[in-house]
């Protein structure tokens, strides 16, 4: 992942048909404290066209959302970030290099104790914004949300030179992007589940809890969505570039006085990003309009006392306005009796040909449930959005 100097990475159908199998994976959320580390992010996946690219996606609030999976027989358990901005599954390996320090602080996969392990041996490498990851590919059984016996190809990380991994509360990453992003053309886990008849359809949804005090971080649902998590109807927006979950955004408005993305622009929805990011010039105008001023290294400070007076920020997607109030987009941190309010927006310039685009991360996804639908031969991929149903006070 790319930066946030204050904080560390992390990291449908409106009505389901009768009999649809929904696989539920609880998400946990951890606040890791204030560290002056530069988080990683740019799950460096090759875009359409083949050349490697690094997409720097920001994180915020030292928030990490992660869930549990198992690999091998019997299953060896790992905490992973479910990341819509990448397409590979990897975990640390028991065979990791001695000087790969993050390996010693996390669960490690041991092929010798798995009766279903199949060696592959192909080398893989993923470049991050502040480091890199490398190892070998292996094959074994995946256990996820009650599904067992899925054969997957995954990465055993042998070398993690980025020290930021030491402090991560997750062991690895499970990518939920499109196959074109997968390093070494590995079949992504979601595709493997569908191919093997273990998942009805390539659809999944994220519900992220809005309660900052709750350990329960939300839920990832494979195979569809749960209307209990959102207020119908879902607004579907077609995916324009099936690599990241990229869609077209028509406009962005700040109150009634500022319009951004005036001619339309690209946006991606990414569960591995905590902030909302956009081109520098537009984000600077947005920060000024909401009364934010620079704090340090790209972060913006907002006076907590003026939150109730701040304008909404609205995103037009699929012809529908998705509004965020100041309670949604201001990050409020309380530690030791001190209250700090920070803007949930950050400038980030993604160069062509991939960019420029906005990134709608967790600041957006906590307010709106997202249903990621890969589609089929007749219908293309799409993303469904609906307001998160409140489950109590707080944000």
mmCIF file of C-alpha atoms in Angstrom:
data_model
loop_
_atom_site.group_PDB
_atom_site.id
_atom_site.type_symbol
_atom_site.label_atom_id
_atom_site.label_comp_id
_atom_site.label_asym_id
_atom_site.label_seq_id
_atom_site.Cartn_x
_atom_site.Cartn_y
_atom_site.Cartn_z
ATOM 1 C CA UNK A 1 0.000 0.000 0.000
ATOM 2 C CA UNK A 2 1.047 3.565 -0.403
ATOM 3 C CA UNK A 3 1.302 5.742 2.661
ATOM 4 C CA UNK A 4 -0.619 7.238 5.349
ATOM 5 C CA UNK A 5 2.119 8.456 7.574
ATOM 6 C CA UNK A 6 -0.067 8.544 10.656
ATOM 7 C CA UNK A 7 -1.682 5.235 10.115
ATOM 8 C CA UNK A 8 -1.169 1.646 8.966
ATOM 9 C CA UNK A 9 -2.840 -0.587 6.414
ATOM 10 C CA UNK A 10 -5.406 -2.114 6.954
ATOM 11 C CA UNK A 11 -6.396 -3.123 5.612
ATOM 12 C CA UNK A 12 -25.617 -8.811 -5.504
ATOM 13 C CA UNK A 13 -28.775 -9.320 -5.849
ATOM 14 C CA UNK A 14 -31.392 -7.195 -4.145
ATOM 15 C CA UNK A 15 -33.294 -10.339 -3.311
ATOM 16 C CA UNK A 16 -31.501 -13.662 -3.361
ATOM 17 C CA UNK A 17 -33.271 -16.507 -5.167
ATOM 18 C CA UNK A 18 -34.654 -19.258 -2.991
ATOM 19 C CA UNK A 19 -31.989 -21.787 -2.234
ATOM 20 C CA UNK A 20 -29.063 -19.520 -3.020
ATOM 21 C CA UNK A 21 -26.010 -20.474 -1.024
ATOM 22 C CA UNK A 22 -24.465 -17.550 0.814
ATOM 23 C CA UNK A 23 -21.052 -18.076 2.332
ATOM 24 C CA UNK A 24 -20.488 -15.716 5.274
ATOM 25 C CA UNK A 25 -17.046 -14.697 6.482
ATOM 26 C CA UNK A 26 -17.014 -12.432 9.559
ATOM 27 C CA UNK A 27 -14.604 -9.512 9.348
ATOM 28 C CA UNK A 28 -12.659 -8.215 12.307
ATOM 29 C CA UNK A 29 -11.418 -4.683 12.631
ATOM 30 C CA UNK A 30 -8.291 -3.733 14.524
ATOM 31 C CA UNK A 31 -6.919 -0.312 15.401
ATOM 32 C CA UNK A 32 -3.164 -0.760 15.541
ATOM 33 C CA UNK A 33 -2.244 2.511 17.247
ATOM 34 C CA UNK A 34 -0.358 5.453 15.832
ATOM 35 C CA UNK A 35 2.829 4.432 14.087
ATOM 36 C CA UNK A 36 4.996 6.576 11.892
ATOM 37 C CA UNK A 37 5.430 3.791 9.375
ATOM 38 C CA UNK A 38 4.656 4.194 5.724
ATOM 39 C CA UNK A 39 2.068 1.521 4.993
ATOM 40 C CA UNK A 40 2.318 -0.481 1.824
ATOM 41 C CA UNK A 41 -0.215 -0.594 -0.892
ATOM 42 C CA UNK A 42 -0.062 -1.046 -4.515
ATOM 43 C CA UNK A 43 -0.785 -4.688 -4.714
ATOM 44 C CA UNK A 44 1.405 -4.307 -7.839
ATOM 45 C CA UNK A 45 -0.641 -6.299 -10.255
ATOM 46 C CA UNK A 46 -0.145 -6.212 -14.015
ATOM 47 C CA UNK A 47 -2.957 -4.362 -15.797
ATOM 48 C CA UNK A 48 -4.432 -5.314 -19.156
ATOM 49 C CA UNK A 49 -1.544 -5.011 -21.553
ATOM 50 C CA UNK A 50 0.931 -6.911 -19.437
ATOM 51 C CA UNK A 51 3.329 -4.290 -18.103
ATOM 52 C CA UNK A 52 3.615 -4.246 -14.303
ATOM 53 C CA UNK A 53 2.124 -1.218 -12.649
ATOM 54 C CA UNK A 54 1.991 0.055 -9.109
ATOM 55 C CA UNK A 55 -1.313 1.451 -7.973
ATOM 56 C CA UNK A 56 -0.777 3.362 -4.735
ATOM 57 C CA UNK A 57 -3.869 3.070 -2.593
ATOM 58 C CA UNK A 58 -4.046 4.798 0.760
ATOM 59 C CA UNK A 59 -5.049 3.562 4.178
ATOM 60 C CA UNK A 60 -6.155 5.434 7.221
ATOM 61 C CA UNK A 61 -6.808 5.225 10.950
ATOM 62 C CA UNK A 62 -4.571 2.207 11.429
ATOM 63 C CA UNK A 63 -7.630 0.133 10.572
ATOM 64 C CA UNK A 64 -7.237 -3.395 9.373
ATOM 65 C CA UNK A 65 -10.239 -5.443 8.244
ATOM 66 C CA UNK A 66 -9.489 -9.130 7.994
ATOM 67 C CA UNK A 67 -11.070 -12.576 8.204
ATOM 68 C CA UNK A 68 -10.084 -16.213 8.597
ATOM 69 C CA UNK A 69 -9.298 -18.907 6.027
ATOM 70 C CA UNK A 70 -7.680 -22.315 6.160
ATOM 71 C CA UNK A 71 -5.113 -23.893 3.847
ATOM 72 C CA UNK A 72 -4.199 -27.564 3.661
ATOM 73 C CA UNK A 73 -5.487 -30.803 5.196
ATOM 74 C CA UNK A 74 -6.085 -30.475 8.086
ATOM 75 C CA UNK A 75 -6.606 -26.714 7.629
ATOM 76 C CA UNK A 76 -3.887 -24.360 8.809
ATOM 77 C CA UNK A 77 -5.591 -21.107 9.793
ATOM 78 C CA UNK A 78 -4.604 -17.652 8.569
ATOM 79 C CA UNK A 79 -5.936 -14.118 8.907
ATOM 80 C CA UNK A 80 -6.167 -12.455 5.508
ATOM 81 C CA UNK A 81 -7.247 -9.132 4.088
ATOM 82 C CA UNK A 82 -9.975 -9.624 1.473
ATOM 83 C CA UNK A 83 -8.763 -7.164 -1.137
ATOM 84 C CA UNK A 84 -10.724 -6.137 -4.242
ATOM 85 C CA UNK A 85 -7.604 -4.395 -5.562
ATOM 86 C CA UNK A 86 -5.612 -7.581 -6.246
ATOM 87 C CA UNK A 87 -6.215 -11.139 -7.413
ATOM 88 C CA UNK A 88 -3.653 -13.414 -5.731
ATOM 89 C CA UNK A 89 -3.791 -15.371 -2.491
ATOM 90 C CA UNK A 90 -0.597 -15.562 -0.442
ATOM 91 C CA UNK A 91 0.443 -16.349 3.111
ATOM 92 C CA UNK A 92 3.835 -16.582 4.857
ATOM 93 C CA UNK A 93 5.692 -19.862 4.442
ATOM 94 C CA UNK A 94 7.349 -22.110 7.012
ATOM 95 C CA UNK A 95 10.215 -22.152 4.515
ATOM 96 C CA UNK A 96 10.667 -18.365 4.585
ATOM 97 C CA UNK A 97 14.155 -16.926 4.656
ATOM 98 C CA UNK A 98 15.684 -16.454 8.084
ATOM 99 C CA UNK A 99 16.092 -12.674 7.618
ATOM 100 C CA UNK A 100 12.500 -12.219 6.461
ATOM 101 C CA UNK A 101 11.460 -10.767 9.827
ATOM 102 C CA UNK A 102 7.688 -10.392 9.197
ATOM 103 C CA UNK A 103 7.532 -14.143 8.696
ATOM 104 C CA UNK A 104 8.426 -14.786 12.323
ATOM 105 C CA UNK A 105 5.559 -12.655 13.631
ATOM 106 C CA UNK A 106 2.777 -14.425 11.739
ATOM 107 C CA UNK A 107 1.280 -17.821 11.076
ATOM 108 C CA UNK A 108 3.266 -19.752 8.484
ATOM 109 C CA UNK A 109 2.128 -22.442 6.069
ATOM 110 C CA UNK A 110 3.828 -25.802 6.564
ATOM 111 C CA UNK A 111 3.440 -28.087 3.516
ATOM 112 C CA UNK A 112 4.876 -31.075 5.413
ATOM 113 C CA UNK A 113 1.827 -31.369 7.647
ATOM 114 C CA UNK A 114 -0.761 -31.159 4.842
ATOM 115 C CA UNK A 115 -1.831 -34.425 3.236
ATOM 116 C CA UNK A 116 -3.317 -32.578 0.239
ATOM 117 C CA UNK A 117 -0.311 -30.380 -0.597
ATOM 118 C CA UNK A 118 0.941 -30.358 -4.187
ATOM 119 C CA UNK A 119 4.205 -28.603 -5.034
ATOM 120 C CA UNK A 120 4.273 -26.146 -7.924
ATOM 121 C CA UNK A 121 7.516 -24.263 -7.440
ATOM 122 C CA UNK A 122 6.924 -21.395 -9.851
ATOM 123 C CA UNK A 123 8.483 -18.211 -8.513
ATOM 124 C CA UNK A 124 6.254 -15.173 -7.976
ATOM 125 C CA UNK A 125 6.827 -11.589 -6.897
ATOM 126 C CA UNK A 126 4.481 -8.732 -6.022
ATOM 127 C CA UNK A 127 5.716 -5.146 -5.776
ATOM 128 C CA UNK A 128 4.313 -2.887 -3.082
ATOM 129 C CA UNK A 129 4.492 0.864 -2.716
ATOM 130 C CA UNK A 130 7.066 0.607 0.073
ATOM 131 C CA UNK A 131 8.453 -2.859 -0.418
ATOM 132 C CA UNK A 132 8.038 -6.144 -2.165
ATOM 133 C CA UNK A 133 7.039 -9.711 -1.612
ATOM 134 C CA UNK A 134 8.344 -12.855 -3.278
ATOM 135 C CA UNK A 135 8.184 -16.619 -2.954
ATOM 136 C CA UNK A 136 6.945 -19.728 -4.696
ATOM 137 C CA UNK A 137 3.546 -20.939 -5.841
ATOM 138 C CA UNK A 138 1.979 -24.036 -4.289
ATOM 139 C CA UNK A 139 -1.304 -25.915 -4.528
ATOM 140 C CA UNK A 140 -3.549 -27.089 -1.710
ATOM 141 C CA UNK A 141 -7.096 -27.078 -0.349
ATOM 142 C CA UNK A 142 -8.801 -23.835 0.730
ATOM 143 C CA UNK A 143 -11.287 -23.655 3.601
ATOM 144 C CA UNK A 144 -13.346 -20.459 3.650
ATOM 145 C CA UNK A 145 -16.650 -19.653 5.347
ATOM 146 C CA UNK A 146 -17.649 -23.305 5.627
ATOM 147 C CA UNK A 147 -16.529 -24.251 2.112
ATOM 148 C CA UNK A 148 -13.943 -27.034 2.208
ATOM 149 C CA UNK A 149 -11.972 -28.922 -0.396
ATOM 150 C CA UNK A 150 -11.441 -26.125 -2.920
ATOM 151 C CA UNK A 151 -8.203 -26.644 -4.837
ATOM 152 C CA UNK A 152 -6.299 -23.360 -5.186
ATOM 153 C CA UNK A 153 -2.908 -22.149 -6.294
ATOM 154 C CA UNK A 154 -1.479 -19.717 -3.767
ATOM 155 C CA UNK A 155 1.769 -18.014 -2.921
ATOM 156 C CA UNK A 156 4.066 -19.104 -0.124
ATOM 157 C CA UNK A 157 5.873 -15.909 0.836
ATOM 158 C CA UNK A 158 9.575 -16.598 1.380
ATOM 159 C CA UNK A 159 10.865 -13.028 1.445
ATOM 160 C CA UNK A 160 9.041 -10.022 2.917
ATOM 161 C CA UNK A 161 11.627 -7.234 3.112
ATOM 162 C CA UNK A 162 9.087 -4.538 3.989
ATOM 163 C CA UNK A 163 9.116 -4.069 7.766
ATOM 164 C CA UNK A 164 5.543 -2.776 7.675
ATOM 165 C CA UNK A 165 4.425 -6.414 7.497
ATOM 166 C CA UNK A 166 5.801 -7.000 10.982
ATOM 167 C CA UNK A 167 3.078 -4.860 12.535
ATOM 168 C CA UNK A 168 0.218 -6.082 10.358
ATOM 169 C CA UNK A 169 -2.514 -7.971 12.198
ATOM 170 C CA UNK A 170 -3.141 -10.056 9.093
ATOM 171 C CA UNK A 171 -0.976 -12.903 7.817
ATOM 172 C CA UNK A 172 -1.648 -12.590 4.095
ATOM 173 C CA UNK A 173 -3.881 -11.287 1.323
ATOM 174 C CA UNK A 174 -6.773 -12.899 -0.563
ATOM 175 C CA UNK A 175 -7.396 -10.967 -3.768
ATOM 176 C CA UNK A 176 -10.906 -10.524 -5.168
ATOM 177 C CA UNK A 177 -10.000 -8.610 -8.323
ATOM 178 C CA UNK A 178 -10.285 -9.851 -11.898
ATOM 179 C CA UNK A 179 -8.059 -12.633 -13.338
ATOM 180 C CA UNK A 180 -6.086 -10.180 -15.487
ATOM 181 C CA UNK A 181 -4.528 -8.754 -12.327
ATOM 182 C CA UNK A 182 -3.242 -12.091 -11.053
ATOM 183 C CA UNK A 183 0.529 -12.433 -10.905
ATOM 184 C CA UNK A 184 1.831 -15.433 -12.893
ATOM 185 C CA UNK A 185 -1.673 -15.879 -14.359
ATOM 186 C CA UNK A 186 -2.780 -17.783 -11.275
ATOM 187 C CA UNK A 187 -6.493 -18.572 -11.160
ATOM 188 C CA UNK A 188 -7.936 -16.256 -8.462
ATOM 189 C CA UNK A 189 -9.589 -17.947 -5.464
ATOM 190 C CA UNK A 190 -13.086 -16.710 -6.373
ATOM 191 C CA UNK A 191 -12.791 -18.155 -9.872
ATOM 192 C CA UNK A 192 -11.508 -21.445 -8.488
ATOM 193 C CA UNK A 193 -14.536 -21.748 -6.187
ATOM 194 C CA UNK A 194 -16.923 -21.154 -9.091
ATOM 195 C CA UNK A 195 -14.998 -23.438 -11.485
ATOM 196 C CA UNK A 196 -15.211 -26.305 -9.000
ATOM 197 C CA UNK A 197 -18.922 -25.866 -8.341
ATOM 198 C CA UNK A 198 -18.411 -24.775 -4.729
ATOM 199 C CA UNK A 199 -19.925 -21.322 -5.273
ATOM 200 C CA UNK A 200 -23.119 -20.732 -7.242
ATOM 201 C CA UNK A 201 -21.966 -17.566 -8.967
ATOM 202 C CA UNK A 202 -19.048 -15.110 -8.960
ATOM 203 C CA UNK A 203 -20.777 -12.552 -6.748
ATOM 204 C CA UNK A 204 -19.712 -11.253 -3.356
ATOM 205 C CA UNK A 205 -20.559 -8.335 -1.112
ATOM 206 C CA UNK A 206 -18.976 -6.340 1.688
ATOM 207 C CA UNK A 207 -20.704 -4.921 4.719
ATOM 208 C CA UNK A 208 -18.340 -2.824 6.868
ATOM 209 C CA UNK A 209 -19.513 -1.829 10.321
ATOM 210 C CA UNK A 210 -19.825 1.916 10.969
ATOM 211 C CA UNK A 211 -19.318 1.556 14.717
ATOM 212 C CA UNK A 212 -15.683 2.471 15.464
ATOM 213 C CA UNK A 213 -15.825 0.844 18.896
ATOM 214 C CA UNK A 214 -17.025 -2.538 17.652
ATOM 215 C CA UNK A 215 -14.565 -5.399 17.274
ATOM 216 C CA UNK A 216 -17.012 -6.851 14.756
ATOM 217 C CA UNK A 217 -15.836 -5.244 11.546
ATOM 218 C CA UNK A 218 -18.607 -6.463 9.281
ATOM 219 C CA UNK A 219 -19.053 -9.329 6.890
ATOM 220 C CA UNK A 220 -17.918 -10.612 3.504
ATOM 221 C CA UNK A 221 -20.584 -12.683 1.781
ATOM 222 C CA UNK A 222 -19.632 -14.973 -1.092
ATOM 223 C CA UNK A 223 -22.366 -15.887 -3.565
ATOM 224 C CA UNK A 224 -24.619 -12.848 -3.111
ATOM 225 C CA UNK A 225 -25.694 -10.319 -0.501
ATOM 226 C CA UNK A 226 -27.878 -9.974 2.567
ATOM 227 C CA UNK A 227 -30.601 -7.293 2.301
ATOM 228 C CA UNK A 228 -30.494 -7.016 6.098
ATOM 229 C CA UNK A 229 -27.243 -5.114 5.642
ATOM 230 C CA UNK A 230 -28.615 -2.370 3.367
ATOM 231 C CA UNK A 231 -31.606 -0.239 2.478
ATOM 232 C CA UNK A 232 -32.964 -1.304 -0.956
ATOM 233 C CA UNK A 233 -32.847 -0.784 -3.815
ATOM 234 C CA UNK A 234 -29.380 -1.566 -5.073
ATOM 235 C CA UNK A 235 -28.128 0.742 -7.797
ATOM 236 C CA UNK A 236 -26.049 -1.196 -10.312
ATOM 237 C CA UNK A 237 -23.204 0.458 -12.177
ATOM 238 C CA UNK A 238 -21.374 -1.390 -14.983
ATOM 239 C CA UNK A 239 -17.663 -2.132 -14.623
ATOM 240 C CA UNK A 240 -15.874 -0.238 -17.377
ATOM 241 C CA UNK A 241 -12.446 -1.891 -17.112
ATOM 242 C CA UNK A 242 -12.582 -5.450 -15.702
ATOM 243 C CA UNK A 243 -9.275 -5.475 -13.850
ATOM 244 C CA UNK A 244 -9.783 -3.417 -10.713
ATOM 245 C CA UNK A 245 -13.463 -2.877 -9.942
ATOM 246 C CA UNK A 246 -13.514 0.275 -12.040
ATOM 247 C CA UNK A 247 -16.696 2.199 -12.845
ATOM 248 C CA UNK A 248 -17.624 5.572 -14.320
ATOM 249 C CA UNK A 249 -18.426 8.388 -11.939
ATOM 250 C CA UNK A 250 -20.579 11.158 -13.398
ATOM 251 C CA UNK A 251 -19.832 13.973 -10.948
ATOM 252 C CA UNK A 252 -18.788 14.845 -7.419
ATOM 253 C CA UNK A 253 -20.427 17.702 -5.516
ATOM 254 C CA UNK A 254 -19.429 19.396 -2.286
ATOM 255 C CA UNK A 255 -22.545 21.040 -0.880
ATOM 256 C CA UNK A 256 -24.042 23.327 -3.512
ATOM 257 C CA UNK A 257 -20.955 25.344 -4.299
ATOM 258 C CA UNK A 258 -18.331 23.009 -5.806
ATOM 259 C CA UNK A 259 -18.509 20.465 -8.622
ATOM 260 C CA UNK A 260 -15.637 18.069 -9.288
ATOM 261 C CA UNK A 261 -15.251 15.354 -11.923
ATOM 262 C CA UNK A 262 -17.448 17.691 -13.981
ATOM 263 C CA UNK A 263 -17.039 15.818 -17.278
ATOM 264 C CA UNK A 264 -17.202 12.391 -15.690
ATOM 265 C CA UNK A 265 -14.232 10.363 -14.504
ATOM 266 C CA UNK A 266 -13.115 6.880 -13.525
ATOM 267 C CA UNK A 267 -13.393 5.462 -10.015
ATOM 268 C CA UNK A 268 -12.486 2.145 -8.451
ATOM 269 C CA UNK A 269 -13.998 0.526 -5.378
ATOM 270 C CA UNK A 270 -11.303 -0.983 -3.225
ATOM 271 C CA UNK A 271 -11.717 -2.689 0.141
ATOM 272 C CA UNK A 272 -7.955 -2.460 0.682
ATOM 273 C CA UNK A 273 -8.072 1.315 0.812
ATOM 274 C CA UNK A 274 -9.365 3.204 3.823
ATOM 275 C CA UNK A 275 -9.571 6.718 2.353
ATOM 276 C CA UNK A 276 -11.301 8.288 -0.611
ATOM 277 C CA UNK A 277 -8.632 9.542 -2.989
ATOM 278 C CA UNK A 278 -8.660 11.650 -6.125
ATOM 279 C CA UNK A 279 -6.481 13.861 -8.329
ATOM 280 C CA UNK A 280 -4.484 16.453 -6.384
ATOM 281 C CA UNK A 281 -6.067 19.585 -7.867
ATOM 282 C CA UNK A 282 -9.617 18.396 -7.218
ATOM 283 C CA UNK A 283 -8.927 17.028 -3.735
ATOM 284 C CA UNK A 284 -7.252 20.285 -2.712
ATOM 285 C CA UNK A 285 -10.379 22.167 -3.798
ATOM 286 C CA UNK A 286 -12.524 19.689 -1.877
ATOM 287 C CA UNK A 287 -10.416 20.062 1.288
ATOM 288 C CA UNK A 288 -10.769 23.833 1.121
ATOM 289 C CA UNK A 289 -14.540 23.535 0.675
ATOM 290 C CA UNK A 290 -14.915 21.410 3.815
ATOM 291 C CA UNK A 291 -12.647 23.630 5.887
ATOM 292 C CA UNK A 292 -9.747 21.196 6.117
ATOM 293 C CA UNK A 293 -6.150 22.380 6.229
ATOM 294 C CA UNK A 294 -2.845 20.517 5.834
ATOM 295 C CA UNK A 295 -1.495 18.665 8.857
ATOM 296 C CA UNK A 296 1.520 16.725 7.563
ATOM 297 C CA UNK A 297 2.517 14.505 4.670
ATOM 298 C CA UNK A 298 -0.794 14.691 2.874
ATOM 299 C CA UNK A 299 -3.134 14.436 5.861
ATOM 300 C CA UNK A 300 -5.685 17.188 6.468
ATOM 301 C CA UNK A 301 -6.986 18.410 9.831
ATOM 302 C CA UNK A 302 -10.564 19.525 10.524
ATOM 303 C CA UNK A 303 -11.764 21.383 13.596
ATOM 304 C CA UNK A 304 -13.968 18.922 15.477
ATOM 305 C CA UNK A 305 -16.248 21.748 16.608
ATOM 306 C CA UNK A 306 -17.402 22.537 13.050
ATOM 307 C CA UNK A 307 -18.365 19.027 11.913
ATOM 308 C CA UNK A 308 -22.092 19.729 12.253
ATOM 309 C CA UNK A 309 -21.774 22.711 9.890
ATOM 310 C CA UNK A 310 -19.855 20.981 7.094
ATOM 311 C CA UNK A 311 -21.461 20.319 3.696
ATOM 312 C CA UNK A 312 -22.231 16.849 2.345
ATOM 313 C CA UNK A 313 -19.983 15.353 -0.327
ATOM 314 C CA UNK A 314 -21.998 13.541 -3.005
ATOM 315 C CA UNK A 315 -20.968 11.090 -5.713
ATOM 316 C CA UNK A 316 -23.099 10.505 -8.808
ATOM 317 C CA UNK A 317 -22.849 6.843 -9.802
ATOM 318 C CA UNK A 318 -25.233 5.244 -12.252
ATOM 319 C CA UNK A 319 -27.362 8.386 -12.261
ATOM 320 C CA UNK A 320 -27.917 8.210 -8.493
ATOM 321 C CA UNK A 321 -26.410 10.513 -5.871
ATOM 322 C CA UNK A 322 -24.583 8.797 -3.029
ATOM 323 C CA UNK A 323 -24.215 11.278 -0.191
ATOM 324 C CA UNK A 324 -21.675 11.336 2.607
ATOM 325 C CA UNK A 325 -22.316 13.604 5.563
ATOM 326 C CA UNK A 326 -19.480 15.055 7.601
ATOM 327 C CA UNK A 327 -20.127 12.309 10.149
ATOM 328 C CA UNK A 328 -19.333 9.865 7.338
ATOM 329 C CA UNK A 329 -16.205 11.481 5.902
ATOM 330 C CA UNK A 330 -14.531 13.003 8.959
ATOM 331 C CA UNK A 331 -12.299 10.544 10.799
ATOM 332 C CA UNK A 332 -12.657 11.125 14.529
ATOM 333 C CA UNK A 333 -9.912 9.703 16.722
ATOM 334 C CA UNK A 334 -10.012 9.825 20.514
ATOM 335 C CA UNK A 335 -6.958 8.755 22.469
ATOM 336 C CA UNK A 336 -6.114 9.597 26.068
ATOM 337 C CA UNK A 337 -8.787 12.266 26.299
ATOM 338 C CA UNK A 338 -7.544 13.986 23.138
ATOM 339 C CA UNK A 339 -9.883 14.205 20.156
ATOM 340 C CA UNK A 340 -8.460 14.591 16.666
ATOM 341 C CA UNK A 341 -10.546 15.066 13.518
ATOM 342 C CA UNK A 342 -9.047 14.294 10.118
ATOM 343 C CA UNK A 343 -10.362 14.483 6.586
ATOM 344 C CA UNK A 344 -11.252 11.175 4.969
ATOM 345 C CA UNK A 345 -10.022 12.474 1.608
ATOM 346 C CA UNK A 346 -6.518 12.401 0.224
ATOM 347 C CA UNK A 347 -4.837 13.536 -2.972
ATOM 348 C CA UNK A 348 -3.420 10.734 -5.077
ATOM 349 C CA UNK A 349 -2.429 11.035 -8.718
ATOM 350 C CA UNK A 350 -2.547 7.814 -10.728
ATOM 351 C CA UNK A 351 -0.685 8.370 -14.006
ATOM 352 C CA UNK A 352 -1.935 7.190 -17.409
ATOM 353 C CA UNK A 353 -2.642 4.749 -18.878
ATOM 354 C CA UNK A 354 -4.271 3.265 -15.752
ATOM 355 C CA UNK A 355 -5.201 6.654 -14.287
ATOM 356 C CA UNK A 356 -6.301 9.153 -13.487
ATOM 357 C CA UNK A 357 -9.062 7.806 -11.277
ATOM 358 C CA UNK A 358 -10.680 8.252 -7.906
ATOM 359 C CA UNK A 359 -10.565 5.502 -5.294
ATOM 360 C CA UNK A 360 -13.671 4.898 -3.201
ATOM 361 C CA UNK A 361 -12.253 3.119 -0.167
ATOM 362 C CA UNK A 362 -13.587 2.250 3.257
ATOM 363 C CA UNK A 363 -14.685 5.818 4.096
ATOM 364 C CA UNK A 364 -17.225 5.313 1.297
ATOM 365 C CA UNK A 365 -17.800 1.575 1.761
ATOM 366 C CA UNK A 366 -18.695 1.899 5.431
ATOM 367 C CA UNK A 367 -21.678 4.012 4.353
ATOM 368 C CA UNK A 368 -22.660 1.957 1.311
ATOM 369 C CA UNK A 369 -22.773 -1.808 0.972
ATOM 370 C CA UNK A 370 -21.100 -2.871 -2.261
ATOM 371 C CA UNK A 371 -22.116 -5.956 -4.228
ATOM 372 C CA UNK A 372 -19.416 -7.075 -6.647
ATOM 373 C CA UNK A 373 -20.907 -9.093 -9.520
ATOM 374 C CA UNK A 374 -18.542 -10.560 -12.105
ATOM 375 C CA UNK A 375 -21.423 -11.185 -14.494
ATOM 376 C CA UNK A 376 -21.521 -13.833 -17.222
ATOM 377 C CA UNK A 377 -21.193 -14.256 -20.972
ATOM 378 C CA UNK A 378 -24.423 -12.354 -21.639
ATOM 379 C CA UNK A 379 -24.052 -9.663 -19.004
ATOM 380 C CA UNK A 380 -20.883 -7.852 -18.021
ATOM 381 C CA UNK A 381 -19.512 -7.205 -14.577
ATOM 382 C CA UNK A 382 -21.229 -4.651 -12.374
ATOM 383 C CA UNK A 383 -21.207 -3.201 -8.863
ATOM 384 C CA UNK A 384 -24.380 -2.724 -6.828
ATOM 385 C CA UNK A 385 -24.528 -0.010 -4.154
ATOM 386 C CA UNK A 386 -27.047 0.735 -1.417
ATOM 387 C CA UNK A 387 -26.965 2.645 1.848
ATOM 388 C CA UNK A 388 -25.739 0.604 4.805
ATOM 389 C CA UNK A 389 -28.502 -0.196 7.258
ATOM 390 C CA UNK A 390 -27.653 1.299 10.636
ATOM 391 C CA UNK A 391 -27.072 -1.169 13.451
ATOM 392 C CA UNK A 392 -26.866 1.259 16.313
ATOM 393 C CA UNK A 393 -25.474 4.631 17.136
ATOM 394 C CA UNK A 394 -22.051 5.788 16.195
ATOM 395 C CA UNK A 395 -19.950 5.768 13.099
#
